CSV table of C-alpha atoms in Angstrom, one decimal:
chain,number,residue,atom,x,y,z
A,1368,MET,CA,77.6,125.4,101.2
A,1369,LYS,CA,73.9,126.0,101.6
A,1370,LYS,CA,72.3,123.6,104.1
A,1371,GLY,CA,69.0,122.0,103.5
A,1372,PHE,CA,66.3,121.0,106.0
A,1373,PHE,CA,66.0,117.6,107.8
A,1374,ILE,CA,62.5,116.3,108.7
A,1375,THR,CA,61.8,113.0,110.5
A,1376,LEU,CA,58.6,111.2,111.4
A,1377,GLU,CA,58.4,109.0,114.4
A,1378,GLY,CA,55.7,107.1,116.2
A,1379,PRO,CA,54.4,103.6,117.2
A,1380,ASP,CA,53.7,101.1,114.5
A,1381,GLY,CA,50.4,101.8,112.7
A,1382,SER,CA,50.3,105.4,113.7
A,1383,GLY,CA,49.9,106.7,110.1
A,1384,LYS,CA,53.4,107.9,109.3
A,1385,SER,CA,53.4,106.4,105.8
A,1386,THR,CA,50.2,108.2,104.8
A,1387,GLN,CA,51.5,111.6,106.0
A,1388,ILE,CA,54.8,111.0,104.2
A,1389,GLU,CA,52.9,110.6,101.0
A,1390,TYR,CA,51.0,113.9,101.7
A,1391,LEU,CA,54.4,115.6,102.2
A,1392,ARG,CA,55.7,114.1,99.0
A,1393,ARG,CA,52.8,115.7,97.1
A,1394,PHE,CA,53.3,119.0,98.9
A,1395,PHE,CA,57.0,119.2,97.8
A,1396,GLU,CA,56.2,118.2,94.3
A,1397,GLU,CA,53.5,120.8,93.9
A,1398,ASN,CA,55.8,123.5,95.3
A,1399,GLU,CA,58.7,122.3,93.1
A,1400,ILE,CA,61.0,121.9,96.2
A,1401,GLU,CA,63.7,119.3,95.7
A,1402,CYS,CA,63.2,116.7,98.5
A,1403,VAL,CA,64.8,113.3,99.3
A,1404,PHE,CA,62.4,110.8,100.8
A,1405,THR,CA,64.0,107.9,102.7
A,1406,ARG,CA,63.5,105.5,105.5
A,1407,GLU,CA,65.1,103.6,108.4
A,1408,PRO,CA,66.4,101.0,108.6
A,1409,GLY,CA,67.4,101.3,104.9
A,1410,GLY,CA,67.9,104.2,102.6
A,1411,THR,CA,71.0,102.8,101.0
A,1412,HIS,CA,71.9,99.4,99.5
A,1413,ILE,CA,73.8,98.4,102.7
A,1414,GLY,CA,71.0,99.7,104.9
A,1415,GLU,CA,68.3,97.8,103.0
A,1416,GLU,CA,70.2,94.6,103.3
A,1417,LEU,CA,70.5,95.2,107.1
A,1418,ARG,CA,66.8,96.0,107.2
A,1419,LYS,CA,66.0,92.5,105.8
A,1420,ILE,CA,68.1,90.9,108.6
A,1421,ILE,CA,66.6,93.1,111.4
A,1422,LEU,CA,63.0,92.8,110.5
A,1423,ASP,CA,63.0,89.1,109.3
A,1424,LYS,CA,60.6,87.1,111.5
A,1425,SER,CA,62.8,84.1,111.2
A,1426,ASN,CA,65.6,85.8,113.1
A,1427,SER,CA,64.0,85.2,116.5
A,1428,GLU,CA,67.4,84.4,118.1
A,1429,MET,CA,68.8,87.9,117.6
A,1430,CYS,CA,69.9,89.4,120.9
A,1431,ASP,CA,68.8,92.9,121.9
A,1432,MET,CA,72.3,94.5,121.6
A,1433,ALA,CA,72.9,92.9,118.2
A,1434,GLU,CA,69.6,94.5,117.1
A,1435,ALA,CA,70.6,97.9,118.4
A,1436,LEU,CA,74.0,97.7,116.8
A,1437,LEU,CA,72.5,96.7,113.4
A,1438,TYR,CA,70.2,99.7,113.5
A,1439,ALA,CA,73.1,102.0,114.3
A,1440,ALA,CA,75.2,100.4,111.5
A,1441,SER,CA,72.4,101.0,109.0
A,1442,ARG,CA,72.0,104.6,110.2
A,1443,ALA,CA,75.8,105.4,110.0
A,1444,GLN,CA,75.8,104.3,106.4
A,1445,HIS,CA,72.6,106.2,105.7
A,1446,VAL,CA,73.9,109.5,107.1
A,1447,GLU,CA,77.3,109.2,105.4
A,1448,GLU,CA,76.0,108.1,102.0
A,1449,LEU,CA,72.7,109.8,101.6
A,1450,ILE,CA,71.5,112.2,104.3
A,1451,LYS,CA,74.5,114.5,104.8
A,1452,PRO,CA,75.3,114.9,101.1
A,1453,ALA,CA,71.7,115.8,100.3
A,1454,LEU,CA,71.6,118.4,103.1
A,1455,MET,CA,74.9,119.9,102.0
A,1456,GLU,CA,73.4,120.3,98.5
A,1457,GLY,CA,70.6,122.3,100.1
A,1458,LYS,CA,67.9,119.7,99.7
A,1459,VAL,CA,65.1,118.8,102.1
A,1460,VAL,CA,65.3,115.3,103.5
A,1461,VAL,CA,62.2,113.5,104.9
A,1462,CYS,CA,63.0,110.3,106.8
A,1463,ASP,CA,60.6,107.7,108.1
A,1464,ARG,CA,62.2,107.0,111.5
A,1465,PHE,CA,65.7,108.0,112.7
A,1466,ILE,CA,67.7,108.1,115.9
A,1467,ASP,CA,64.7,108.6,118.1
A,1468,SER,CA,63.3,105.2,117.0
A,1469,SER,CA,66.4,103.4,118.3
A,1470,ILE,CA,66.2,105.2,121.6
A,1471,ALA,CA,62.5,104.4,122.0
A,1472,TYR,CA,62.5,100.8,120.6
A,1473,GLN,CA,65.9,99.5,121.9
A,1474,GLY,CA,66.6,102.0,124.7
A,1475,TYR,CA,63.2,101.8,126.3
A,1476,GLY,CA,61.5,98.8,124.6
A,1477,ARG,CA,64.5,96.5,125.0
A,1478,ASN,CA,65.6,98.1,128.3
A,1479,LEU,CA,69.1,98.8,126.9
A,1480,GLY,CA,69.0,102.3,128.5
A,1481,ASP,CA,71.4,105.1,127.6
A,1482,SER,CA,73.8,102.8,125.7
A,1483,VAL,CA,71.6,103.2,122.7
A,1484,ARG,CA,71.8,107.0,122.6
A,1485,VAL,CA,75.6,106.8,122.9
A,1486,ILE,CA,76.0,104.2,120.1
A,1487,ASN,CA,73.8,106.3,117.8
A,1488,GLU,CA,75.5,109.6,118.6
A,1489,TYR,CA,78.5,108.0,116.8
A,1490,ALA,CA,76.3,106.8,114.0
A,1491,VAL,CA,74.7,110.1,113.2
A,1492,ALA,CA,78.0,112.1,113.6
A,1493,GLY,CA,76.2,115.3,114.6
A,1494,CYS,CA,73.5,115.0,111.8
A,1495,MET,CA,70.2,115.7,113.7
A,1496,PRO,CA,66.8,116.5,112.4
A,1497,ASP,CA,65.6,120.1,112.3
A,1498,VAL,CA,62.1,119.0,113.2
A,1499,THR,CA,60.6,115.7,114.3
A,1500,PHE,CA,56.9,114.9,114.1
A,1501,LEU,CA,55.8,112.4,116.7
A,1502,MET,CA,52.6,110.6,115.7
A,1503,GLU,CA,50.9,110.0,119.1
A,1504,LEU,CA,48.6,107.0,119.1
A,1505,PRO,CA,48.1,104.3,121.8
A,1506,PRO,CA,50.1,101.2,120.8
A,1507,ALA,CA,47.1,98.9,121.1
A,1508,VAL,CA,45.2,101.1,118.5
A,1509,GLY,CA,48.2,101.1,116.1
A,1510,LYS,CA,48.9,97.4,116.5
A,1511,SER,CA,45.2,96.6,115.7
A,1512,ARG,CA,45.7,98.4,112.3
A,1513,ILE,CA,48.3,95.9,111.1
A,1514,SER,CA,47.3,92.4,110.1
A,1515,GLU,CA,49.1,89.6,111.8
A,1516,ASP,CA,50.3,88.2,108.4
A,1517,SER,CA,52.1,91.5,107.5
A,1518,GLN,CA,53.7,92.2,110.9
A,1519,ASP,CA,57.6,92.2,110.9
A,1520,ARG,CA,59.7,90.9,113.8
A,1521,LEU,CA,59.3,94.0,116.0
A,1522,GLU,CA,55.7,94.6,115.2
A,1523,MET,CA,55.0,91.0,116.4
A,1524,GLU,CA,56.3,91.9,119.9
A,1525,LYS,CA,53.8,91.8,122.8
A,1526,ILE,CA,51.9,94.9,123.8
A,1527,GLU,CA,54.0,95.4,126.9
A,1528,PHE,CA,57.0,96.0,124.6
A,1529,HIS,CA,55.1,98.5,122.5
A,1530,ASN,CA,53.9,100.3,125.6
A,1531,ARG,CA,57.4,100.8,126.8
A,1532,VAL,CA,58.4,102.1,123.4
A,1533,TYR,CA,55.5,104.6,123.4
A,1534,GLU,CA,56.4,105.8,126.9
A,1535,GLY,CA,60.0,106.2,125.6
A,1536,TYR,CA,58.8,108.4,122.7
A,1537,LEU,CA,56.8,110.6,125.1
A,1538,ASN,CA,59.9,111.0,127.3
A,1539,ILE,CA,62.2,111.8,124.3
A,1540,ALA,CA,59.7,114.4,123.0
A,1541,ASN,CA,59.5,116.1,126.3
A,1542,HIS,CA,63.3,116.2,126.6
A,1543,TYR,CA,63.8,117.6,123.1
A,1544,ALA,CA,60.7,119.8,123.0
A,1545,ASP,CA,62.5,122.4,120.8
A,1546,ARG,CA,62.8,119.8,118.0
A,1547,PHE,CA,59.6,117.7,118.5
A,1548,VAL,CA,56.1,118.5,117.2
A,1549,CYS,CA,53.6,116.1,118.8
A,1550,VAL,CA,50.7,115.2,116.6
A,1551,ASP,CA,47.4,113.6,117.7
A,1552,ALA,CA,47.3,110.7,115.3
A,1553,SER,CA,43.8,109.6,116.3
A,1554,ARG,CA,42.3,112.4,114.3
A,1555,ASP,CA,41.2,112.4,110.6
A,1556,LYS,CA,44.2,112.0,108.3
A,1557,GLU,CA,43.3,115.2,106.4
A,1558,VAL,CA,43.3,117.2,109.6
A,1559,ILE,CA,46.7,115.8,110.4
A,1560,ARG,CA,47.9,116.6,106.9
A,1561,GLN,CA,47.0,120.2,107.3
A,1562,ASP,CA,48.8,120.5,110.6
A,1563,LEU,CA,52.0,118.9,109.3
A,1564,ILE,CA,52.1,120.8,106.1
A,1565,GLY,CA,51.4,124.1,107.9
A,1566,THR,CA,54.3,123.5,110.3
A,1567,VAL,CA,56.6,122.4,107.4
A,1568,ALA,CA,55.8,125.4,105.2
A,1569,GLU,CA,56.4,127.9,108.1
A,1570,ALA,CA,59.7,126.2,109.0
A,1571,LEU,CA,60.9,126.3,105.3
A,1572,ALA,CA,59.9,129.9,104.9
A,1573,ASN,CA,61.9,130.8,108.0
A,1574,ARG,CA,64.9,128.9,106.5
A,1575,GLY,CA,64.4,130.8,103.2
A,1576,ILE,CA,63.6,127.6,101.3
A,1577,MET,CA,60.0,128.6,100.3
């Protein structure tokens, strides 16, 4: 069966991922390319229910390993139910966060180490992105863009946590340099849009999708 193309966007909270995903949505619509847009945690009914539990500010007693396992559970369902079938149908999939978020947030941020990667290798079952855009932005800048009232349980964490997450992202991007495209997210959103769409268009042309 024809295989599609899997794109993920990663980065610290407030780095502008949502804005760029909307630009990508318009790009695919204008070029009449069938694309599935999804997010993590979530993407399926089960995943969205788990998302509510994970991000609920009232669940302050949740231990770090439980958090990591809930993310992995949501991801396993997401891959099996939505992502893999779409790719096997030859569709493009764009996902707001994926496995690298868990490694950065729980592996580095929560100091759970390599156990997070191992858990999530089972969850993704070999389904990895073709390209991952990392929105690079200092955590303090991103955090300042999100009002306190709208912050979820992880966004509310102290800046030290977010700094560890960001360091983790940079390490992951360096280790998987063949898959990652690092994007300076401090620039104008239109300039970023042009960079992302240019990279995506070239990758899809190479795959024979455009």
